[in-house]
Coordinates of C-alpha atoms in Angstrom, one line a residue:
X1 CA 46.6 -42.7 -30.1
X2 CA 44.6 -43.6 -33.3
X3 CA 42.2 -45.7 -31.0
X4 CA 41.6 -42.4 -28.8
X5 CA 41.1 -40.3 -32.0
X6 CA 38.3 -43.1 -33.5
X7 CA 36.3 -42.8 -30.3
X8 CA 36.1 -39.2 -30.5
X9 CA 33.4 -39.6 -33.0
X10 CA 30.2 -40.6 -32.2
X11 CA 28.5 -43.4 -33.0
X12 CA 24.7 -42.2 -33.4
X13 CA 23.8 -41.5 -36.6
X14 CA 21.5 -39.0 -35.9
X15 CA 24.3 -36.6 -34.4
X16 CA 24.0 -33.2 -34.9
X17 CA 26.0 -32.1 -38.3
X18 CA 27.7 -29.5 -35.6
X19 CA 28.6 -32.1 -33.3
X20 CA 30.4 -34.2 -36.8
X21 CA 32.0 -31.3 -38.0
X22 CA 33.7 -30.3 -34.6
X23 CA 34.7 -33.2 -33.9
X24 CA 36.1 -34.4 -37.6
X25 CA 38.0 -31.0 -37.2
X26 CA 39.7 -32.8 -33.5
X27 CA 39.8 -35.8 -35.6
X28 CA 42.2 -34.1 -38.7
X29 CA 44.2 -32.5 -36.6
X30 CA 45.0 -35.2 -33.9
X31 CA 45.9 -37.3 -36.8
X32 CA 48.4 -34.9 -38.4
X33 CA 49.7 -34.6 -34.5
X34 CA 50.3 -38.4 -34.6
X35 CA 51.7 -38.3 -38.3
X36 CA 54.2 -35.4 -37.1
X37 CA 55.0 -37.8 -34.3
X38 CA 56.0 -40.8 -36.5
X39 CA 58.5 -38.5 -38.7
X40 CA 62.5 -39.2 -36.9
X41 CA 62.7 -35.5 -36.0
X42 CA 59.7 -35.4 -33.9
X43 CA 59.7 -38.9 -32.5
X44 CA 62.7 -37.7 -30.8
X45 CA 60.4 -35.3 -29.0
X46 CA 57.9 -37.0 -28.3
X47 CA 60.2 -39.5 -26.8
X48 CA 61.5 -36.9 -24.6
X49 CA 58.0 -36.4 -23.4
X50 CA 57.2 -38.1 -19.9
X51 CA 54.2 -40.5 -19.4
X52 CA 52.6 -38.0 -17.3
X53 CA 52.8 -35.0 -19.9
X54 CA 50.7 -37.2 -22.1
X55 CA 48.2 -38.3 -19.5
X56 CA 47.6 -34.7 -19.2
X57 CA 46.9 -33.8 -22.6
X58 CA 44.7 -36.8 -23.3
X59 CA 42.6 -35.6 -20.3
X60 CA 42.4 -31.8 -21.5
X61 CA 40.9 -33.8 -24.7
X62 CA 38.3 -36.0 -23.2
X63 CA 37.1 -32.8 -21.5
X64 CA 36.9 -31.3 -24.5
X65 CA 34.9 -33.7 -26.5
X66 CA 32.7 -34.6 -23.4
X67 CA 32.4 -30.6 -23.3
X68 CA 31.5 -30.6 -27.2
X69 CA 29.2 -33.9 -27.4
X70 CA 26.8 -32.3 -24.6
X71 CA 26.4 -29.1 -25.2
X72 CA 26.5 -29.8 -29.0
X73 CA 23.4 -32.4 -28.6
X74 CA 21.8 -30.3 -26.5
X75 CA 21.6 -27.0 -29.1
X76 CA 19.2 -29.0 -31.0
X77 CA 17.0 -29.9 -28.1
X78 CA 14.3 -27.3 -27.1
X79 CA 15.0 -24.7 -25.4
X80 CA 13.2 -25.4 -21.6
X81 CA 14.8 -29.2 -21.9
X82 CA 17.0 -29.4 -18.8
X83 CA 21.1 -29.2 -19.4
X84 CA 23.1 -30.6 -17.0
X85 CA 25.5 -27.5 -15.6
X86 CA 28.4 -30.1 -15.2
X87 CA 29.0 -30.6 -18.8
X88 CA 29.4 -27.0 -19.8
X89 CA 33.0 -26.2 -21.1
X90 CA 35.2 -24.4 -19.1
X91 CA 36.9 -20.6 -20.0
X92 CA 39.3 -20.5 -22.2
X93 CA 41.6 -18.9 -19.9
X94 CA 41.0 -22.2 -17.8
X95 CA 42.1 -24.4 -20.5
X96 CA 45.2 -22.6 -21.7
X97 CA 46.1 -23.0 -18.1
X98 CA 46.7 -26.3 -18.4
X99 CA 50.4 -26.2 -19.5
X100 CA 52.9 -28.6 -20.3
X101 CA 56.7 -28.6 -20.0
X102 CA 59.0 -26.8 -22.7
X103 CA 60.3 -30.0 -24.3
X104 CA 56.4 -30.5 -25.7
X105 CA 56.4 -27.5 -27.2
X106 CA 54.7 -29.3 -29.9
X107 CA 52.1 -31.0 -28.5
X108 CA 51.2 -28.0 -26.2
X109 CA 50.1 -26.4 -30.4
X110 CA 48.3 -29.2 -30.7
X111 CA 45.8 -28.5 -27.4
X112 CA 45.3 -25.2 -28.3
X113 CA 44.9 -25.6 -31.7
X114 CA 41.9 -28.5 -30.5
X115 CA 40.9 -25.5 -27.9
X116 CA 39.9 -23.1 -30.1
X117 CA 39.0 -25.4 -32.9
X118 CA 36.2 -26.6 -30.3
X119 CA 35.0 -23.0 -30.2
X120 CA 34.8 -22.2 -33.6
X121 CA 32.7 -25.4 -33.6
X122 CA 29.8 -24.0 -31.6
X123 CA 30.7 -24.7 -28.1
X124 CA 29.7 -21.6 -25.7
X125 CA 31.0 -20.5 -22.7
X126 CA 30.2 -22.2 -19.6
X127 CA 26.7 -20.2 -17.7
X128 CA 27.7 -17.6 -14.8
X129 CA 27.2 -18.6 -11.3
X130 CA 23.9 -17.4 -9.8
X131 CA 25.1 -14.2 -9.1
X132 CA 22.3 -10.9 -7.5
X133 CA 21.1 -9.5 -10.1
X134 CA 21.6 -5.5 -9.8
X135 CA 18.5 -3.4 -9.0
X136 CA 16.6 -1.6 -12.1
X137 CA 13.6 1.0 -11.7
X138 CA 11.1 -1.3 -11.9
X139 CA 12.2 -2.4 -8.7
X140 CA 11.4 1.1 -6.9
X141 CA 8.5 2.3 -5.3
X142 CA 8.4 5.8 -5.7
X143 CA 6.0 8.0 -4.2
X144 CA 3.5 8.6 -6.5
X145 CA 3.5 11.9 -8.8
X146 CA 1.1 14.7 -9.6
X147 CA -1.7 12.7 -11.4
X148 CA -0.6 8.9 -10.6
X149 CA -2.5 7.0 -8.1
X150 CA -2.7 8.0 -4.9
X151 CA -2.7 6.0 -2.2
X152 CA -6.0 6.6 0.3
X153 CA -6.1 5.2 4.3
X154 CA -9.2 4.8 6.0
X155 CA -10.3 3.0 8.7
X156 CA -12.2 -0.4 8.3
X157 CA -12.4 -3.0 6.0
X158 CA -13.4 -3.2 2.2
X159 CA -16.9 -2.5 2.1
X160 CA -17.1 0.3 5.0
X161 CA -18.6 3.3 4.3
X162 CA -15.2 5.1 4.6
X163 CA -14.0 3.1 1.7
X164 CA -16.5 4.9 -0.5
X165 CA -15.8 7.9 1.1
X166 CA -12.6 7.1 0.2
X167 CA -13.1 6.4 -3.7
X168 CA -15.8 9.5 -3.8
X169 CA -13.0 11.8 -2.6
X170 CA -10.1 10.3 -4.8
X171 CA -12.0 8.6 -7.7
X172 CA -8.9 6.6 -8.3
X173 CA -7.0 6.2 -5.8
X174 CA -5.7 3.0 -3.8
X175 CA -7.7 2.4 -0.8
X176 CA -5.5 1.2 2.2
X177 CA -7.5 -0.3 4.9
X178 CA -6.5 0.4 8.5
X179 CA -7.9 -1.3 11.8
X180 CA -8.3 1.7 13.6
X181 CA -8.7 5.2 13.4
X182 CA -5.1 6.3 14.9
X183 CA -3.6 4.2 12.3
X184 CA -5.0 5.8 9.2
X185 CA -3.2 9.0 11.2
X186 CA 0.3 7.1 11.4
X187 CA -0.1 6.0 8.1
X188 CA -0.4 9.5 6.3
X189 CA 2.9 10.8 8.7
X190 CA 5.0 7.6 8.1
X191 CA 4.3 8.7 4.5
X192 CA 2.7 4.8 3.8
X193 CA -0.4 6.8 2.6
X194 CA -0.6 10.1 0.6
X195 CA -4.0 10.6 2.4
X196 CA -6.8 9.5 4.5
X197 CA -10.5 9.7 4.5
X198 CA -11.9 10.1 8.3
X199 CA -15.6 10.8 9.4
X200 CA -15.9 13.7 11.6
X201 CA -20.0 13.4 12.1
X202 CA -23.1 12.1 11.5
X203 CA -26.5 13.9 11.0
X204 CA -28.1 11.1 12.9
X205 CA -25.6 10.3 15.7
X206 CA -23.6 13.3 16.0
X207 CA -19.3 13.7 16.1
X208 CA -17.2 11.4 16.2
X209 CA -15.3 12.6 19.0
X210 CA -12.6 10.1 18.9
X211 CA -11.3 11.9 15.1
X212 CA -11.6 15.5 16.7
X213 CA -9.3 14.2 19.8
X214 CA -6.8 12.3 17.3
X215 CA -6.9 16.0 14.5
X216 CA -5.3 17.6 17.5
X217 CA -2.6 15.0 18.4
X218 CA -1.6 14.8 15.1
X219 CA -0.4 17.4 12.8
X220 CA -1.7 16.7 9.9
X221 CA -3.9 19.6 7.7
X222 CA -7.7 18.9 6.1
X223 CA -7.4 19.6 2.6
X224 CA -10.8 18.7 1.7
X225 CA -14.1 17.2 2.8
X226 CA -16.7 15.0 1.6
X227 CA -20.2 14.0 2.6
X228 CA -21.8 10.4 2.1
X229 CA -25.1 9.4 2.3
X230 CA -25.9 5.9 4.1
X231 CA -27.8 3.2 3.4
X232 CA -28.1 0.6 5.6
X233 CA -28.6 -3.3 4.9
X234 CA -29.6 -6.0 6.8
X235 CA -27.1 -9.0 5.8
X236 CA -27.3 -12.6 7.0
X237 CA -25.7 -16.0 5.7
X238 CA -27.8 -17.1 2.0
X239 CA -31.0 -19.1 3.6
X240 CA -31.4 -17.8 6.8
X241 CA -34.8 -15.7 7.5
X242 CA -35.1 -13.0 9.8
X243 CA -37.3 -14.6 12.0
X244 CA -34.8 -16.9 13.0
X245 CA -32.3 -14.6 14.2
X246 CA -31.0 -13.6 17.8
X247 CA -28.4 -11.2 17.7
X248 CA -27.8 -8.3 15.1
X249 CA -24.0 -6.7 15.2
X250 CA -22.2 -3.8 13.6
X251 CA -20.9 -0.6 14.4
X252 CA -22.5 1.4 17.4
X253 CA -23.3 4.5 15.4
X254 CA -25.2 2.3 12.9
X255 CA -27.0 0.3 15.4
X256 CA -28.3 3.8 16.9
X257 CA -29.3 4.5 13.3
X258 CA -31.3 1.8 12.9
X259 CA -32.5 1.1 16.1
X260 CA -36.4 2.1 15.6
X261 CA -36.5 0.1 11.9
X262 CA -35.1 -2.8 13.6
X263 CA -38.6 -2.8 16.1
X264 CA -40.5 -1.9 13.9
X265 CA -39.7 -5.5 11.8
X266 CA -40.2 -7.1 14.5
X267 CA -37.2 -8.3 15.4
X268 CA -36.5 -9.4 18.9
X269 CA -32.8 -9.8 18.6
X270 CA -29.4 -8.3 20.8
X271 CA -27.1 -5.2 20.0
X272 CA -23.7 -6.4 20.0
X273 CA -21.4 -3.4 19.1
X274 CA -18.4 -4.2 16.1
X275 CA -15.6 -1.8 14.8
X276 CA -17.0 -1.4 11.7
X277 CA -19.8 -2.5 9.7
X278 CA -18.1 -4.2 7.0
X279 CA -15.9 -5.6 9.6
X280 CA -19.6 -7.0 11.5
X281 CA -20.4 -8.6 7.7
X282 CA -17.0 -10.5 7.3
X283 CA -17.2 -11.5 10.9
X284 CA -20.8 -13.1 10.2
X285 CA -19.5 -14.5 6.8
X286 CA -16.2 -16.3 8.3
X287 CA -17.6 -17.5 11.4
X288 CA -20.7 -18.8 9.7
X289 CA -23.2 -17.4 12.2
X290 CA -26.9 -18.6 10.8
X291 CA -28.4 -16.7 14.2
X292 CA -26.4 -13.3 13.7
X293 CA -27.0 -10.4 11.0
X294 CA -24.8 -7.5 10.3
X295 CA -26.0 -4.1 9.5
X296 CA -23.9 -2.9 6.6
X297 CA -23.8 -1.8 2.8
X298 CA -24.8 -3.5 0.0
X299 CA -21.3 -3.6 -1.0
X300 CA -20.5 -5.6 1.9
X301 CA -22.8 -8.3 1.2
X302 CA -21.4 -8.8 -2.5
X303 CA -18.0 -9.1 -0.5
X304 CA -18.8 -11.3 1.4
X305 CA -21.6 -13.2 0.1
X306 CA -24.4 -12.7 2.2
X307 CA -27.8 -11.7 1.6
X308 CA -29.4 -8.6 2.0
X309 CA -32.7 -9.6 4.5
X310 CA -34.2 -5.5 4.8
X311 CA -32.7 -2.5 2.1
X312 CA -32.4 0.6 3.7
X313 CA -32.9 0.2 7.3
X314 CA -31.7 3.2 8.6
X315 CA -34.5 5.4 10.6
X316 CA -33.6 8.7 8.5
X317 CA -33.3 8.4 4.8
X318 CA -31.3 11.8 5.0
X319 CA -28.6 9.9 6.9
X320 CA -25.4 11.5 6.0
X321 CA -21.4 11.0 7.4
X322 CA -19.4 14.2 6.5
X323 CA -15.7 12.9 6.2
X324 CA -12.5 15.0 6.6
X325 CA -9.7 14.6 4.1
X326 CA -6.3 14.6 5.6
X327 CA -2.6 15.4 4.2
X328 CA 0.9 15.8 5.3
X329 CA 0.8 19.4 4.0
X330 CA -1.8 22.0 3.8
X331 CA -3.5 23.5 0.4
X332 CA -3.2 27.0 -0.9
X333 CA -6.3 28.6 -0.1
X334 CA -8.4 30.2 -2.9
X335 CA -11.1 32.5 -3.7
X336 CA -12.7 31.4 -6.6
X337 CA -15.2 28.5 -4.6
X338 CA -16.4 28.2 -1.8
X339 CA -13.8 27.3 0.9
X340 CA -14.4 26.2 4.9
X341 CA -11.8 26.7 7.4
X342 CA -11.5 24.5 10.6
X343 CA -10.0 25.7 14.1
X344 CA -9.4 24.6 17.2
X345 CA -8.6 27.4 20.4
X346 CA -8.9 27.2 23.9
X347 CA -9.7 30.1 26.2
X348 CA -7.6 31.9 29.2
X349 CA -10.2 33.4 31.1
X350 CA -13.0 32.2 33.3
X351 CA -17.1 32.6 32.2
X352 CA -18.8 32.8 28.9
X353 CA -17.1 36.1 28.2
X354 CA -14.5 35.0 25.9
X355 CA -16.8 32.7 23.7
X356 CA -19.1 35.1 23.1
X357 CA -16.2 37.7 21.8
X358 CA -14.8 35.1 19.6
X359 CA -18.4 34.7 18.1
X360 CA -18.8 38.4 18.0
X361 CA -15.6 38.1 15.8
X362 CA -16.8 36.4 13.2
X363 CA -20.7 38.0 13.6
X364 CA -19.3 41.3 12.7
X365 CA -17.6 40.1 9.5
X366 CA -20.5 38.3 8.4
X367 CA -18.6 34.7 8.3
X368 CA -21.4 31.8 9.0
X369 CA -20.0 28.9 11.3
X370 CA -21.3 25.7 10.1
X371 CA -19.8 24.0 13.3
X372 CA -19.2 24.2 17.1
X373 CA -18.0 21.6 19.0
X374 CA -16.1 21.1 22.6
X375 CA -13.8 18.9 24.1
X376 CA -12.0 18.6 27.2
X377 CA -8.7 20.0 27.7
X378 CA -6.5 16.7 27.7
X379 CA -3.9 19.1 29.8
X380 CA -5.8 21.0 32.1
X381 CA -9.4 19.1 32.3
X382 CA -10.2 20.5 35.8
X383 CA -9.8 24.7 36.8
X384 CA -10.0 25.3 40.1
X385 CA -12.4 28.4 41.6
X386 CA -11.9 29.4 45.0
X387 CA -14.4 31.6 46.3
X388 CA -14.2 32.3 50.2
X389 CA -18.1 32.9 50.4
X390 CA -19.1 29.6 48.7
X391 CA -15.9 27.1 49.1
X392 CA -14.3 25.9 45.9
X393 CA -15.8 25.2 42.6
X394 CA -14.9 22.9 40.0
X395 CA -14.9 23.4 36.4
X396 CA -13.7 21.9 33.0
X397 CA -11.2 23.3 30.6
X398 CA -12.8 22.7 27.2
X399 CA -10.7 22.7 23.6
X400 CA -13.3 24.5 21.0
X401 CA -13.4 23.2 17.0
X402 CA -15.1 25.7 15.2
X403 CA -15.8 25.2 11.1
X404 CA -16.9 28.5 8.9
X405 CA -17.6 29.3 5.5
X406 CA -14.5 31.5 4.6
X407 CA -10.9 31.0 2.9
X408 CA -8.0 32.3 4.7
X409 CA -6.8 33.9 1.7
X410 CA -10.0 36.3 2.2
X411 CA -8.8 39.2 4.5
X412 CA -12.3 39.3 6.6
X413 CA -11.1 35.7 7.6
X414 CA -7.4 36.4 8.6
X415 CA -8.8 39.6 10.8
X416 CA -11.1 37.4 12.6
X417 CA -8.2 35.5 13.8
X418 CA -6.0 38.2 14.5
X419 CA -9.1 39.0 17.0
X420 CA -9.4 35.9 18.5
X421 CA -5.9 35.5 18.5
X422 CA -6.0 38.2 20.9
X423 CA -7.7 36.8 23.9
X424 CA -7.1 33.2 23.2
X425 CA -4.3 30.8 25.0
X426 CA -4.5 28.5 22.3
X427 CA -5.3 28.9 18.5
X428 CA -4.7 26.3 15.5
X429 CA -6.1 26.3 12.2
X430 CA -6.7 22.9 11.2
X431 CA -7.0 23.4 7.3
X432 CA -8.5 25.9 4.5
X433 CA -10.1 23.5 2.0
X434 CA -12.8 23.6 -0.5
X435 CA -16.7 22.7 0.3
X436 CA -18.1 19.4 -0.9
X437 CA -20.6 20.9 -3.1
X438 CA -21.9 17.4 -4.9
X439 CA -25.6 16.9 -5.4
X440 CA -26.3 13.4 -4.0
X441 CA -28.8 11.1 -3.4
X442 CA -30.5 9.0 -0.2
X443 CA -31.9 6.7 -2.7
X444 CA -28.6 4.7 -3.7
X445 CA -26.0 3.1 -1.9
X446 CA -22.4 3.8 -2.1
X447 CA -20.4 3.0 -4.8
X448 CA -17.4 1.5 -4.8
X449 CA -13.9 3.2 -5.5
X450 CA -12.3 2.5 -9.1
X451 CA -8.9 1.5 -9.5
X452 CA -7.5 3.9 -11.8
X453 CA -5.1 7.5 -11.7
X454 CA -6.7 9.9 -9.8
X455 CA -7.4 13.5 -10.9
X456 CA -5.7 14.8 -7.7

């Protein structure tokens, strides 16, 4: 027993004065245990005690100084130095489960006495298991508040026009790309977006028809609209001259916008038509085409590191895209700026008739219509006309968007539609928002969108 209480201390010198002082504290009270042993009162009962009650307690001790010499050493260590998990001590209520029989009632002081004496001595409690660790707030993604950043869909890639539509409609906001144009939609109804920034037309190549199809199978409301000048780059891979290229690619609308610049440079090169025109520029850029340009923004080409070959390429330097903003829910309507209102109606009756009174409608009330456009009726795209003197005649049902300047909290406005409501099948108004009334200018190309809390 004296052998077992000499090892206990260590034989480094440079141990820890933590690690000495817990285990001298074993050391003075295993030796009064083997003093009390020796006395002819306690031999007796000790004695009594069976081998195997004292192989148990000299294991409950070599755990205990193992448990004390490693993590006693390892305090004075730094604290990213690896610790070996096996070595930690046990519980407490571990170790007092370890009990002996009654007739050692002695000894069983003894081990507890060297249990706690090993805590008071600086050794810890053994490190939980890996358990999850319960979710805080940081870990939620709420949707964003009035005056936090908003997130933005539009469709494209960074660098698109629609990106600084985007950033020119909500300053701030978080722009969320989307492939295609039905997807900026779904993203705004499956609540992924707040909002999204969609062109509607062009001065130079007209509507995009495709966005007046998709604001009627949707139902989501324009709250706002913004127009953006383009200018148009010519952007190739850094070294390649415009002479050497065959084939220019970008967005349809853009080539047709830059169709007479692009013969006028002399450029004897194919049309190939891309989703986007950032989308042409990255294509260029990744596949490393030396024979291929892209007609894009300047933006673009800092993207994706080409070089701009011709600035400002477009035919008409008062090219401008008028862009819809669109929202789950509608705006109040106000009086106190200039407001637009967008509808959509279809007609009952057969002839011109009908348009002209819903014309007449807003005529007599003074409202000015900034916009007229038709589409066919995805239902009924065919009426039949049966006329016995000159057979059967064929005709299409058309769906009519019409924009004018007027809120719908101005009474001259909601009487127009109570008249049109009249002798229309169909009427839906597609949103009451505020005009873009922005000065800007063909000279400079979009800039991008910053990254900070919007002010809507």
């Amino acid at each position: 027993m004296s052998s077992m209480v000499a090892a206990l201390l260590p034989s480094n010198p440079t141990a820890t004065p933590n690690h000495r002082c817990a285990l001298l504290s074993l050391r003075r009270r295993l030796t009064a245990a083997v003093r009390f042993s020796q006395c002819p009162i306690a031999s007796a009962s000790f004695t009594r005690a069976s081998r195997s009650d004292w192989q148990a307690l000299c294991a409950i001790l070599s755990s205990k100084s193992a448990a004390a010499a490693a993590l006693g050493s390892s305090s004075d260590k730094p604290s990213n130095s690896p610790v070996d998990p096996s070595a930690a001590e046990p519980d407490h209520g571990e170790a007092t489960n370890h009990r002996l029989p009654s007739s050692t009632n002695s000894t069983s002081a003894v081990v507890k006495s060297v249990v706690f004496s090993a805590a008071a001595g600086g050794v810890d409690l053994a490190p939980t298991p890996n358990l999850p660790r319960p979710l805080s707030i940081a870990d939620l993604s709420p949707a964003p508040m009035h005056g936090s950043r908003l997130r933005v869909a539009y469709q494209g890639v960074p660098g698109a026009y629609s990106e600084a539509a985007a950033g020119k409609a909500y300053p701030n906001c978080e722009p969320i790309p989307c492939d295609q144009f039905e997807v900026a939609f779904q993203a705004v109804e499956l609540w992924i977006a707040d909002r999204a920034v969609l062109p509607v037309e062009n001065s130079l190549g007209g509507s995009i028809h495709r966005n007046y199809d998709l604001l009627l199978r949707h139902r989501l409301h324009i709250v706002g609209e913004v127009q953006l000048p383009v200018h148009h780059c010519l952007l190739a891979l850094p070294g390649v001259r415009k002479e050497y290229l065959t084939r220019v690619m970008s967005h349809p609308q853009a080539l047709a916008q830059c169709e007479l610049t692009l013969t006028r440079l002399g450029l004897n090169v194919t049309r190939e038509s891309f989703d986007d025109t950032a989308g042409a520029a990255e294509y260029v850029a990744n596949n490393g085409l030396r024979d291929t340009a892209a007609i894009a923004s300047a933006r673009a080409a800092e993207l994706y590191g080409l070089q701009v070959l011709a600035d400002g390429i477009q035919d008409d330097s008062g090219n401008v895209t008028r862009f819809v903003m669109l929202a789950r829910e509608p705006i109040i309507p106000r009086t106190d700026r200039p407001f637009k209102t967008s509808i959509v109606f279809a007609q009952d009756r057969e002839g011109t008739s009908v348009l002209f009174k819903v014309l007449s409608a807003f005529a007599f009330r003074d409202i000015s219509l900034t916009k007229i456009e038709s589409r066919p009726h995805r239902h009924r795209p065919i009426r039949l006309v049966d006329d016995a003197n000159v057979g059967t005649a064929k005709h299409f049902e058309y769906m009519f968007h019409v924009d004018f300047q007027a809120s719908m909290a101005e009474p001259r406005a909601q009487n127009a539609l109570a008249e049109i409501q009249e002798f229309t099948s169909f009427l839906r108004v597609l949103g009451s928002y505020p005009m873009d009334m922005t000065p800007w200018s063909t000279s400079s190309s979009p800039t991008p969108p910053p990254s900070s809390s919007p002010s809507l």
